[in-house]
PDB file of C-alpha atoms in Angstrom:
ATOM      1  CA  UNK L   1       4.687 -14.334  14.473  1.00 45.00           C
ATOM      2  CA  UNK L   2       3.363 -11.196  16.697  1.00 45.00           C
ATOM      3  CA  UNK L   3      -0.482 -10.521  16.722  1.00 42.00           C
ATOM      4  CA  UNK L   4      -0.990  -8.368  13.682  1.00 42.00           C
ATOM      5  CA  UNK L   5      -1.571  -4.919  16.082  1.00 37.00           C
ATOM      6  CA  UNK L   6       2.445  -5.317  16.844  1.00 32.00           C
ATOM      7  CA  UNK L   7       3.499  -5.906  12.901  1.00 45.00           C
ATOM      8  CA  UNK L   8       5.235  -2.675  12.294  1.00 41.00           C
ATOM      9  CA  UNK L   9       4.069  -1.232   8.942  1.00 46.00           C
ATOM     10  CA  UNK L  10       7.773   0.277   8.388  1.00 45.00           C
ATOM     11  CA  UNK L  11      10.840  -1.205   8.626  1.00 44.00           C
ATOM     12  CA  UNK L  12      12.429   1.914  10.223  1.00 42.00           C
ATOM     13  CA  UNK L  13      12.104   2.797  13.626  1.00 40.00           C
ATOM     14  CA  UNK L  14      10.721   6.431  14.469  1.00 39.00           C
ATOM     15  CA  UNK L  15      13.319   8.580  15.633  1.00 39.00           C
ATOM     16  CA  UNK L  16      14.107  12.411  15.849  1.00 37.00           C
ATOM     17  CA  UNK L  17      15.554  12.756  12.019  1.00 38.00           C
ATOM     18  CA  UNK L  18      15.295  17.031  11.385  1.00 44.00           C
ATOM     19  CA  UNK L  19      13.059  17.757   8.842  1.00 48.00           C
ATOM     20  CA  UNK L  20      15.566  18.964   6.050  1.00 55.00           C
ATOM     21  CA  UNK L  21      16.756  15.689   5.810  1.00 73.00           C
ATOM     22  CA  UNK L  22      16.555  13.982   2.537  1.00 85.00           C
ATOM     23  CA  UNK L  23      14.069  10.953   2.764  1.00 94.00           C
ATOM     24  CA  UNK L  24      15.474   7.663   3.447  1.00 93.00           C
ATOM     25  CA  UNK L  25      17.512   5.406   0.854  1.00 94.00           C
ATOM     26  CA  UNK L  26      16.520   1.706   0.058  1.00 94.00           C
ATOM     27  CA  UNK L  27      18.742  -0.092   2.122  1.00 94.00           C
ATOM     28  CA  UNK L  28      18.976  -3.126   0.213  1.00 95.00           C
ATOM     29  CA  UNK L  29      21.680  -3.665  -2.081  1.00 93.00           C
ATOM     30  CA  UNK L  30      19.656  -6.201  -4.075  1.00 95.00           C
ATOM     31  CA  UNK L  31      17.370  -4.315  -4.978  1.00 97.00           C
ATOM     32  CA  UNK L  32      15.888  -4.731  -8.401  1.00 96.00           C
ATOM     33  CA  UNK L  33      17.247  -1.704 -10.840  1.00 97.00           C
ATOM     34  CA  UNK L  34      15.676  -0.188 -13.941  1.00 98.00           C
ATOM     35  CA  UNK L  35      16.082   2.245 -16.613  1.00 97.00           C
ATOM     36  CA  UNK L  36      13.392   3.487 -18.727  1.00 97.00           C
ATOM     37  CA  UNK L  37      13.225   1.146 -21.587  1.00 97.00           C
ATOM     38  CA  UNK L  38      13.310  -1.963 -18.547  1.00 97.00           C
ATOM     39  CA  UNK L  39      10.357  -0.678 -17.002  1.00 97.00           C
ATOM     40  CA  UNK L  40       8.422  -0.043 -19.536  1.00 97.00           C
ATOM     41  CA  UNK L  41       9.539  -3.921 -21.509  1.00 97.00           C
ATOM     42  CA  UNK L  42       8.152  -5.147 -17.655  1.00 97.00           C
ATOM     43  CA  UNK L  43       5.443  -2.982 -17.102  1.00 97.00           C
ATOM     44  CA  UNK L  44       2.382  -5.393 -17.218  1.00 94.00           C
ATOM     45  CA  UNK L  45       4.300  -7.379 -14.518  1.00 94.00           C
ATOM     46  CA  UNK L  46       5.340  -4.735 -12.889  1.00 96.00           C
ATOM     47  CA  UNK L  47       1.864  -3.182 -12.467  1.00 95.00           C
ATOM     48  CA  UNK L  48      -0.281  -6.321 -12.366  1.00 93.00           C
ATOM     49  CA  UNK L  49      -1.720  -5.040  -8.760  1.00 91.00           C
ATOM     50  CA  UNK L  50      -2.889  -2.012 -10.295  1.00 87.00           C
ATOM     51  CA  UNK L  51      -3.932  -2.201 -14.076  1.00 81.00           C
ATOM     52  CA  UNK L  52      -2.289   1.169 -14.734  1.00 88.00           C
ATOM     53  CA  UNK L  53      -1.853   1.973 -18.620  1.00 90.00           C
ATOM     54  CA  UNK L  54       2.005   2.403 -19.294  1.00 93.00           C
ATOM     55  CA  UNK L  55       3.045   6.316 -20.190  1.00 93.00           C
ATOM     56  CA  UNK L  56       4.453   6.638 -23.485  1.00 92.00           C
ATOM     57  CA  UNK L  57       8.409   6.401 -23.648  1.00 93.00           C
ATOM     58  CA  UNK L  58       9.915   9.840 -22.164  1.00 95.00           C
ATOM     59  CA  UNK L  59      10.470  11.568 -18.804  1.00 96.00           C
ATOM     60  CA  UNK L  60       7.398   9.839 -16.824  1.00 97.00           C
ATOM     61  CA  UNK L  61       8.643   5.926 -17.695  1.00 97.00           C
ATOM     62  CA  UNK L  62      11.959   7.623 -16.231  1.00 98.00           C
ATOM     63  CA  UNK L  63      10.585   8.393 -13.219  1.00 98.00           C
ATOM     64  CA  UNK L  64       8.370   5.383 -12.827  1.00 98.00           C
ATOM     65  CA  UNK L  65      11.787   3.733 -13.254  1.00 98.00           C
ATOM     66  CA  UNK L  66      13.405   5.390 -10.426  1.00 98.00           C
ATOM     67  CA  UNK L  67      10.325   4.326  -8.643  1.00 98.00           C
ATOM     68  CA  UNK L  68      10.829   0.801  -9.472  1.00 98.00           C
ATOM     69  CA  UNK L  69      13.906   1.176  -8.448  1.00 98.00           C
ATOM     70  CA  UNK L  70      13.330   2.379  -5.005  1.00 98.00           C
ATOM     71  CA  UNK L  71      14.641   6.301  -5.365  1.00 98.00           C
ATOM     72  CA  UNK L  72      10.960   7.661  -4.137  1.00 98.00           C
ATOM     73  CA  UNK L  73      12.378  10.715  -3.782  1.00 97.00           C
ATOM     74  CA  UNK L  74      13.539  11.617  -7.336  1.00 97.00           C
ATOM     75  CA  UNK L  75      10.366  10.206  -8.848  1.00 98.00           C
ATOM     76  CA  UNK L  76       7.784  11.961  -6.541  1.00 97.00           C
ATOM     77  CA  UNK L  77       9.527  14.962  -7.758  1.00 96.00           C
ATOM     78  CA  UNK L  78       9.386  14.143 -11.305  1.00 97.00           C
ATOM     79  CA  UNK L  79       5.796  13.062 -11.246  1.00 96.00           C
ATOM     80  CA  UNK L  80       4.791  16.538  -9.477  1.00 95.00           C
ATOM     81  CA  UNK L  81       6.072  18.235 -12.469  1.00 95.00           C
ATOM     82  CA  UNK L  82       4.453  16.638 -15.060  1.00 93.00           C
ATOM     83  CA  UNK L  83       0.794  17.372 -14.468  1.00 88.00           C
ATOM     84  CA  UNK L  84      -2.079  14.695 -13.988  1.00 87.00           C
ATOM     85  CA  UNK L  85      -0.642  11.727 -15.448  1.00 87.00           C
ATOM     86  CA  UNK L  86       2.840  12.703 -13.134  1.00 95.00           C
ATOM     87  CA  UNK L  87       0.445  13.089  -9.840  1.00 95.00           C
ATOM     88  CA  UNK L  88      -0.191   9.429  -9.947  1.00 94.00           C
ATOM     89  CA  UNK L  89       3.506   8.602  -9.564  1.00 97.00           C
ATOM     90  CA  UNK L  90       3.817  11.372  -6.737  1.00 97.00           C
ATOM     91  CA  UNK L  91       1.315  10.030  -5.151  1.00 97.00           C
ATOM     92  CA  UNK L  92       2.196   6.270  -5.313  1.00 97.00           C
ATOM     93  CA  UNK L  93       6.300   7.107  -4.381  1.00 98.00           C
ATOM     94  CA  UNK L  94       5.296   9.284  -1.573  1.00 97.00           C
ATOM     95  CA  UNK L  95       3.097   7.374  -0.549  1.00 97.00           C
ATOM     96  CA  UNK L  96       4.714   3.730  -0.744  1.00 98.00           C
ATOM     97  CA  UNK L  97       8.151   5.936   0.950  1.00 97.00           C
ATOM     98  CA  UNK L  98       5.892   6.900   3.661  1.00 97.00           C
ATOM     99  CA  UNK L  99       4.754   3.271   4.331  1.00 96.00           C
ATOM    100  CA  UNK L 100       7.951   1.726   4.584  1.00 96.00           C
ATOM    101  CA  UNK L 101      10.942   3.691   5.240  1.00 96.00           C
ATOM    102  CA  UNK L 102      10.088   7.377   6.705  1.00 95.00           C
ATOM    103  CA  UNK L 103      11.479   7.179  10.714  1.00 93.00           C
ATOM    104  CA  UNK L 104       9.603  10.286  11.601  1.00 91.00           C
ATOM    105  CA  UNK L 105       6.025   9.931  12.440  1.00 92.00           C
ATOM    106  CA  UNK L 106       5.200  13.265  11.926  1.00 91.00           C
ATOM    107  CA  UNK L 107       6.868  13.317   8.641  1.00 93.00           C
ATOM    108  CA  UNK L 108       4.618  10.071   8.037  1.00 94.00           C
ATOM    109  CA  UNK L 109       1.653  11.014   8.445  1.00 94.00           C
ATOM    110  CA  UNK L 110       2.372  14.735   6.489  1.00 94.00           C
ATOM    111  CA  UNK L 111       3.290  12.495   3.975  1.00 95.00           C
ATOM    112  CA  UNK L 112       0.155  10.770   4.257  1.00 96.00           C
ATOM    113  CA  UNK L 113      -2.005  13.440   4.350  1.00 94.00           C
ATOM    114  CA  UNK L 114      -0.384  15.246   1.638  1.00 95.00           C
ATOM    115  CA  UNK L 115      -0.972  11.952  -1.054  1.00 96.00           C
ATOM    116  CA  UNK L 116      -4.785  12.294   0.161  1.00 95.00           C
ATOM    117  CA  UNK L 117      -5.300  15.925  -0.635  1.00 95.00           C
ATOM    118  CA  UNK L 118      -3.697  15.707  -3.997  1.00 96.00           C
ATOM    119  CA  UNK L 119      -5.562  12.243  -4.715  1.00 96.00           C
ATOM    120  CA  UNK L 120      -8.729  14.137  -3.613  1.00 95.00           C
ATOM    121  CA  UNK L 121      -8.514  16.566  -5.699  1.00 95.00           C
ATOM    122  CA  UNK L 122      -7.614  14.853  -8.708  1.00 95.00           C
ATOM    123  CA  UNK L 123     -10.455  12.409  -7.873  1.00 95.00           C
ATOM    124  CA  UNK L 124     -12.822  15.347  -7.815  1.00 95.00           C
ATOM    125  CA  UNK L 125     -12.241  16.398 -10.979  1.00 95.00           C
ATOM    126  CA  UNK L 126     -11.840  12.763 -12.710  1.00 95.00           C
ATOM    127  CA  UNK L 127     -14.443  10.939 -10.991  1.00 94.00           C
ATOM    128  CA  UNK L 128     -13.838   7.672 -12.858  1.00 94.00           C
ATOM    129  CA  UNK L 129      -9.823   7.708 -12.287  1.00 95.00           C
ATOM    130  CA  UNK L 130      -9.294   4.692 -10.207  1.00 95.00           C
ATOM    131  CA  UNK L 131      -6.125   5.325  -9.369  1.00 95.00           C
ATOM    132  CA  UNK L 132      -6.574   8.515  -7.964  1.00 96.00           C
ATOM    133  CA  UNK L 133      -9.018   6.595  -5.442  1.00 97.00           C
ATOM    134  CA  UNK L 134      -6.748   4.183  -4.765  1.00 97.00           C
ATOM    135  CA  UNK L 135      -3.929   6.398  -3.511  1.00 97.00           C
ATOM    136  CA  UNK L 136      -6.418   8.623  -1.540  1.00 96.00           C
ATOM    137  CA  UNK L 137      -8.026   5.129  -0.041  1.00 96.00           C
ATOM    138  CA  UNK L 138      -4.599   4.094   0.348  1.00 97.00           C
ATOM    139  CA  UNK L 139      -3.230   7.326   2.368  1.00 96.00           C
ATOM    140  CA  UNK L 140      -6.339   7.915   4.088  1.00 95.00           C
ATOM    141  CA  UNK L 141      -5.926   4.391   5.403  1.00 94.00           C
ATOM    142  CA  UNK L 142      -2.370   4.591   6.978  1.00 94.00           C
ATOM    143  CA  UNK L 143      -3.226   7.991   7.993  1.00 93.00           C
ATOM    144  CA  UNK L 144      -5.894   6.361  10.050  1.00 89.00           C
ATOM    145  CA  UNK L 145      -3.579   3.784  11.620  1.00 87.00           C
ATOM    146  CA  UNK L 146      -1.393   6.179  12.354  1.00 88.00           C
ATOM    147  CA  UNK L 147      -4.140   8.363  15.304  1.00 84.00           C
ATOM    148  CA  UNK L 148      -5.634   4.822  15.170  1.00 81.00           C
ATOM    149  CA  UNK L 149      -8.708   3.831  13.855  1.00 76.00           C
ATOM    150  CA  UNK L 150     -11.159   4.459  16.129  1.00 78.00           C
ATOM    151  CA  UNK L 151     -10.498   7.713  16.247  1.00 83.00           C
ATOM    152  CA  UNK L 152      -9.649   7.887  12.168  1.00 80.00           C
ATOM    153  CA  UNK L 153     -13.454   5.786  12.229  1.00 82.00           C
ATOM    154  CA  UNK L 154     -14.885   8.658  14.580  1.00 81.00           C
ATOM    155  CA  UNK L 155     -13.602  11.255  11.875  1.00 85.00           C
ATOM    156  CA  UNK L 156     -15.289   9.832   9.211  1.00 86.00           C
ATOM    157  CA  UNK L 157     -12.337   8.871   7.776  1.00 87.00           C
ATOM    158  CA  UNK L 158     -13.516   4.912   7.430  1.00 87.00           C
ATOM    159  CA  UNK L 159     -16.404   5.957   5.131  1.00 91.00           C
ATOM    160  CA  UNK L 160     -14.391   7.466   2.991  1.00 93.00           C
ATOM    161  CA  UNK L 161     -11.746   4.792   2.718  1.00 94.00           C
ATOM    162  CA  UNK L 162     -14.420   1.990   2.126  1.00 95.00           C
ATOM    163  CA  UNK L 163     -16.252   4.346  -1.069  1.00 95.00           C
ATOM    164  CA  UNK L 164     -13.056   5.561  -2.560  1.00 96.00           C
ATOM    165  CA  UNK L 165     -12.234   1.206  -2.567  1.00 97.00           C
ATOM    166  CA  UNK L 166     -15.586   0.343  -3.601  1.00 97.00           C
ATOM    167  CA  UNK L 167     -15.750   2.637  -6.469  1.00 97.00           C
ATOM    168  CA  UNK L 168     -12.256   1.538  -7.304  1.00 97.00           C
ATOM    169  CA  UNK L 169     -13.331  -1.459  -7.746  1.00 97.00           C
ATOM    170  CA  UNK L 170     -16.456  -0.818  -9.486  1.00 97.00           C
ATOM    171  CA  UNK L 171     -14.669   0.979 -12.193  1.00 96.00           C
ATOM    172  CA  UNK L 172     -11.689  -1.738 -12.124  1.00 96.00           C
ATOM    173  CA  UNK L 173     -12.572  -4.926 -11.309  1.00 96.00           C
ATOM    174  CA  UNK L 174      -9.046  -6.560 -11.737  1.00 95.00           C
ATOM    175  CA  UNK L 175      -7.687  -4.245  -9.428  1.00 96.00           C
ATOM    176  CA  UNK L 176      -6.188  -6.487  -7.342  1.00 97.00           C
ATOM    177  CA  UNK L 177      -4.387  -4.184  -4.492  1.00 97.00           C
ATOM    178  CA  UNK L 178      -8.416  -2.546  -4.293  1.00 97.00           C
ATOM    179  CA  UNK L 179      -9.443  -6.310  -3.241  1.00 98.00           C
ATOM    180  CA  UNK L 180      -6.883  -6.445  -0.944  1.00 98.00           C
ATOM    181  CA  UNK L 181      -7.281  -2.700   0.783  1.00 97.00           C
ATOM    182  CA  UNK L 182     -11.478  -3.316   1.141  1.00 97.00           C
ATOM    183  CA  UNK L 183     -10.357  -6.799   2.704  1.00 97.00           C
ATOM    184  CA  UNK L 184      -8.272  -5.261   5.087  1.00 96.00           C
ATOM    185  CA  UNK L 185     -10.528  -2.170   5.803  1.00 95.00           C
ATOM    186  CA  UNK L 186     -13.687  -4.744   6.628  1.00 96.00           C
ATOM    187  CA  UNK L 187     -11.021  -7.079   9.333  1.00 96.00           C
ATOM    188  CA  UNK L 188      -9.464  -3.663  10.618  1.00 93.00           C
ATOM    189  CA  UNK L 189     -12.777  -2.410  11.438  1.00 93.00           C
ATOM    190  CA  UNK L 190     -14.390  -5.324  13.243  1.00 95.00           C
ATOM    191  CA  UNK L 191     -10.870  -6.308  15.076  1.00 92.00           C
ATOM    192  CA  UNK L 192     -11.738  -2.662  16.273  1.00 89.00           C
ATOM    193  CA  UNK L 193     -15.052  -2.363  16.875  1.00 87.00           C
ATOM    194  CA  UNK L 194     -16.357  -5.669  16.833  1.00 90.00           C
ATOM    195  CA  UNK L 195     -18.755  -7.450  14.833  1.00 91.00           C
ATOM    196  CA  UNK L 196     -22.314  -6.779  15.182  1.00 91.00           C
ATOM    197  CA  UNK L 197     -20.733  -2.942  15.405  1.00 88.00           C
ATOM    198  CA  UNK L 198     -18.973  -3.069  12.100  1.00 84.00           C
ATOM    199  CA  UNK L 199     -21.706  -4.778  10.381  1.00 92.00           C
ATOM    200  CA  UNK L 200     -24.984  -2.368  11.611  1.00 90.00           C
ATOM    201  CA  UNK L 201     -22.658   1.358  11.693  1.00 89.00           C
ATOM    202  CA  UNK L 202     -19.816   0.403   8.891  1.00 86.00           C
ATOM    203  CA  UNK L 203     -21.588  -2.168   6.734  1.00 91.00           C
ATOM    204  CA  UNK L 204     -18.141  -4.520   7.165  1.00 92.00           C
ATOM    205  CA  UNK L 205     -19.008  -8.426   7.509  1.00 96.00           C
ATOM    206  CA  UNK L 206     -15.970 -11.138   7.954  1.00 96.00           C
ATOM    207  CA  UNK L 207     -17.259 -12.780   5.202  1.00 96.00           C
ATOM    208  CA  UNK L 208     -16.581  -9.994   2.682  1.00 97.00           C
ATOM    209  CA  UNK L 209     -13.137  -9.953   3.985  1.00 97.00           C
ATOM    210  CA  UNK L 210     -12.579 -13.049   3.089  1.00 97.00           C
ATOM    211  CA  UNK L 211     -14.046 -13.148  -0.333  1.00 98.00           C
ATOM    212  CA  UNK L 212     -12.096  -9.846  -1.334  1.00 98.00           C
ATOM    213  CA  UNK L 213      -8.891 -11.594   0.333  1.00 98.00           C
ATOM    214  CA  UNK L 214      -8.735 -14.512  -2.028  1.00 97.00           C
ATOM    215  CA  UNK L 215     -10.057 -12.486  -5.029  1.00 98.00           C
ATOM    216  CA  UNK L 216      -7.222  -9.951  -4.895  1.00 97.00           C
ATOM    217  CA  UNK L 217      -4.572 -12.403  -4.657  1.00 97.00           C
ATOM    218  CA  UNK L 218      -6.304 -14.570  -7.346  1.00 97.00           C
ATOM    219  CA  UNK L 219      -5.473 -11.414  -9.375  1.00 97.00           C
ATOM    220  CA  UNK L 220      -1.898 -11.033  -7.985  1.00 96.00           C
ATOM    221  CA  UNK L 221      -1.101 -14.478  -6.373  1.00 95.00           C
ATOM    222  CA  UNK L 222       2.426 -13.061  -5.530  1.00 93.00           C
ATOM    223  CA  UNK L 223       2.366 -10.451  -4.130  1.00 96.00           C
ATOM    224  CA  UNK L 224       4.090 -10.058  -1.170  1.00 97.00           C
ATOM    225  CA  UNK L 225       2.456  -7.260   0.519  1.00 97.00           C
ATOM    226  CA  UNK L 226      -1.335  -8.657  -0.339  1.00 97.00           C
ATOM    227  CA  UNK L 227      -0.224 -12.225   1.274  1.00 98.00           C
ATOM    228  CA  UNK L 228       0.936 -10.708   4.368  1.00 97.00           C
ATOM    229  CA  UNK L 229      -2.445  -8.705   4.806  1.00 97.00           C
ATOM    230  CA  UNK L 230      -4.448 -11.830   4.370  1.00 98.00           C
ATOM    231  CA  UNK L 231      -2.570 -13.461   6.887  1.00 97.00           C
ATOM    232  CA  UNK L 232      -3.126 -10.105   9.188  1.00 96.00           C
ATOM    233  CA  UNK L 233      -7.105  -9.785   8.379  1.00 97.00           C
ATOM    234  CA  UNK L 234      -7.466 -13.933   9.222  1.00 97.00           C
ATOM    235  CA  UNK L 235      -5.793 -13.189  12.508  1.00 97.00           C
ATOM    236  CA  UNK L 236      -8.067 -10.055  13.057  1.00 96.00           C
ATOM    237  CA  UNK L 237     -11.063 -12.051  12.498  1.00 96.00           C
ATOM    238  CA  UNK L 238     -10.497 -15.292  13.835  1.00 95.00           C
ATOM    239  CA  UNK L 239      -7.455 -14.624  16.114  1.00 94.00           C
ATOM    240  CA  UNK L 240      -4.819 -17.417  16.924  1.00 93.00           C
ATOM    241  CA  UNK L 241      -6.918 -20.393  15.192  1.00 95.00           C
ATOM    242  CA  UNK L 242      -5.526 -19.141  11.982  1.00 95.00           C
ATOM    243  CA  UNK L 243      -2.151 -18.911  13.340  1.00 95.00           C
ATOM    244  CA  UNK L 244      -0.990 -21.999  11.489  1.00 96.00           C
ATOM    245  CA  UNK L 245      -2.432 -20.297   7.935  1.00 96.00           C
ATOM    246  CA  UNK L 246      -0.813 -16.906   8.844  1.00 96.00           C
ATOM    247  CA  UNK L 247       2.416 -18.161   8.952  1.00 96.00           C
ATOM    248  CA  UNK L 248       2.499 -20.055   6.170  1.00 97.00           C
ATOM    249  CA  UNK L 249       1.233 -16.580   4.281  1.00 97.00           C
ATOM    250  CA  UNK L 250       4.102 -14.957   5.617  1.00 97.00           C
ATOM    251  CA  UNK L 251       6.475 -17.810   5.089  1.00 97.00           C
ATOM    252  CA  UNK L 252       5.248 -17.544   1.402  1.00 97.00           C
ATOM    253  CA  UNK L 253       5.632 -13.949   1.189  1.00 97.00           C
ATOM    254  CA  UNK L 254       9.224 -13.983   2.224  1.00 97.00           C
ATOM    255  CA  UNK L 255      10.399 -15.965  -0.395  1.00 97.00           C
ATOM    256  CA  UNK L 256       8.848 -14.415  -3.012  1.00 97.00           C
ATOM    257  CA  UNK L 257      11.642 -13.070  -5.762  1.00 97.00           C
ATOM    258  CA  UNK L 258      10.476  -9.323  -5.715  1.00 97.00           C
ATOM    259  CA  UNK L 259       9.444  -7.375  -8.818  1.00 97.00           C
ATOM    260  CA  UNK L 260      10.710  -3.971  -7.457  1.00 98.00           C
ATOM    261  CA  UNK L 261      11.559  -2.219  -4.942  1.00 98.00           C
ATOM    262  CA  UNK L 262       8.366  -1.918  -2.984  1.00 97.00           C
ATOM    263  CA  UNK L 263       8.244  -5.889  -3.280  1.00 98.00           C
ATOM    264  CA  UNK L 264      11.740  -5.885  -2.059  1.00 98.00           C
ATOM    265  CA  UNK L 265      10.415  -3.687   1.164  1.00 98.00           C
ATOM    266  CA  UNK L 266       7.179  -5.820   1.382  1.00 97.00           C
ATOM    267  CA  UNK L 267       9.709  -8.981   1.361  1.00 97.00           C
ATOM    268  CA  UNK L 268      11.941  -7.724   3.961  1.00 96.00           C
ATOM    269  CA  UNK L 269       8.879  -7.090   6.536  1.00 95.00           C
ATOM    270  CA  UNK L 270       7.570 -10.610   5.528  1.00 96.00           C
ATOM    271  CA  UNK L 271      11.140 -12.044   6.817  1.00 95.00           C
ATOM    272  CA  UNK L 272      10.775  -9.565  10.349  1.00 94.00           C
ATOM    273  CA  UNK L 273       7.392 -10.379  10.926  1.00 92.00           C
ATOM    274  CA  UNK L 274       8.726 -14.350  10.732  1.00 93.00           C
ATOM    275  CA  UNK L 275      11.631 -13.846  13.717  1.00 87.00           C
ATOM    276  CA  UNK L 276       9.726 -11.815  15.891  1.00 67.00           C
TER     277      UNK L 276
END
C-alpha cells in the first residue's frame, strides 16, 4: 500500500471535463438501490456514522434515497429546495460527489467551498446543529487538502476545522464520522508540521489521534471510509512500523458489504489503495 500522501481521495482522475457537464454517475453496477420507504425502514443503519433524525415520509426521504443510491446530483437538487432540513442533504451529496467522483479539480474544490458557505451559514444561525458543523468541518477539510494544508493551516482554515469537530462532538457524542474527522485532522497536522509544532501552535497530540481513532470506529466498527483513515493517520504518525496494521485496515475495509453508495465508493478505494 502507497504512503498515505499518494492515496488518491477520488477514484477519478482529474481531467479537462467542460463545466456544463452533468456530474459524474456511480460507476458501479452493484450498487445498493433504494426507494423511499427502503431508506427510511434502514435509516438507523444507514446513518449510524452520523446520528441524523430520519425526515418524515415525503419528498426529503426521496431524495435521501437517491442519495443512498448514489444519484448526488438529483438529491443535492432536491435538498436545495426544501429549506433547512433539505440543506443538510445538499450539503452531504455535494459534498460526498465532490470527494469521490468529480475529475475536475476546479470543479472540486467549488464544490467544496460551496458545501462550506452554506454549512456556515446554517451553522451561524443554528449554533447547536451538528450536522451543519460536520459538513462545513468536512468541506473545509478537503478544501484544505486540495491547496494543501500548510497553506489551508496558514489560512486559518485548520482552526476552524478542529472547533467546528470539537463542538460536533460536544453536542453529539456518538457521532462517530466527528471521531474519525478530529482523528484525522490531529495526524494530518503533525505529518505536516511535525510534532512539538502541532502540539504548541494547533493543540494536536498523536495520542488524541489515536483515542478519537478507535472511539469513532467503536461507534461505527464498519465503516469503510473510517477504517481506511485509521490506517492513514497510524502511518502519518508512526510511518512504515504500522505498515503491517494499515493493511490489514484496508484489507478489512475492502471487504466490507457496503450500506450505500458512498460505502460502495469508500469500498472501491479500499480495494485501489490494496494493488497499488
Amino acid at each position: 500500500m502507497a504512503h498515505p500522501d499518494l492515496q488518491p481521495l477520488s477514484l477519478l482522475a482529474t481531467g479537462a471535463v467542460p463545466a456544463w457537464e452533468p456530474w459524474v454517475q456511480m460507476p458501479y453496477r452493484d450498487t445498493p438501490r433504494f426507494d423511499a420507504a427502503s431508506v427510511l425502514q434502514h435509516w438507523a443503519k444507514l446513518h449510524v456514522a452520523h446520528a441524523l433524525p430520519p425526515p418524515p415520509p415525503g419528498p426529503l426521504a426521496e431524495g435521501w434515497a437517491l442519495y443512498h443510491s448514489g444519484d448526488f446530483e438529483r438529491a443535492a437538487n432536491l435538498g436545495l429546495r426544501h429549506g433547512g432540513d433539505g440543506l443538510m442533504l445538499a450539503n452531504q451529496a455535494t459534498a460526498i460527489y465532490a470527494n469521490y467522483l468529480e475529475p475536475r479539480e476546479a470543479m472540486r474544490q467549488t464544490l467544496f467551498k460551496q458545501v462550506a458557505e452554506r454549512a456556515a451559514a446554517q451553522a451561524a444561525e443554528e449554533p447547536d446543529n451538528c450536522h451543519a458543523l460536520y459538513w462545513q468541518a468536512y468541506a473545509l477539510g478537503r478544501y484544505s487538502q486540495g491547496i494543501s494544508v500548510a497553506r489551508a493551516l496558514a489560512q486559518g482554515l485548520g482552526t476552524k476545522v478542529k472547533g467546528a469537530l470539537e463542538r460536533v462532538i460536544a453536542l453529539e457524542p456518538q457521532h462517530a464520522a466527528a471521531h474519525v474527522a478530529l482523528a484525522a485532522f490531529h495526524a494530518e497536522v503533525i505529518d505536516k508540521v511535525g510534532a512539538l509544532v502541532g502540539r504548541m501552535t494547533y493543540g494536536v497530540r498523536a495520542e488524541t489521534a489515536l483515542v478519537l481513532f478507535e472511539r469513532g470506529l467503536a461507534l461505527h466498527p464498519r465503516s469503510p471510509g473510517a477504517l481506511m483513515e485509521y490506517a492513514r493517520g497510524l502511518l502519518m504518525l508512526e510511518g512504515d512500523a504500522r505498515l503491517a496494521d494499515a493493511t490489514r485496515l484496508y484489507e478489512t475495509a475492502a471487504t466490507v458489504d457496503p450500506a450505500d453508495a458512498r460505502e460502495r465508493l469508500d469500498v472501491e478505494l479500499a480495494r485501489a489503495g490494496l494493488s497499488d
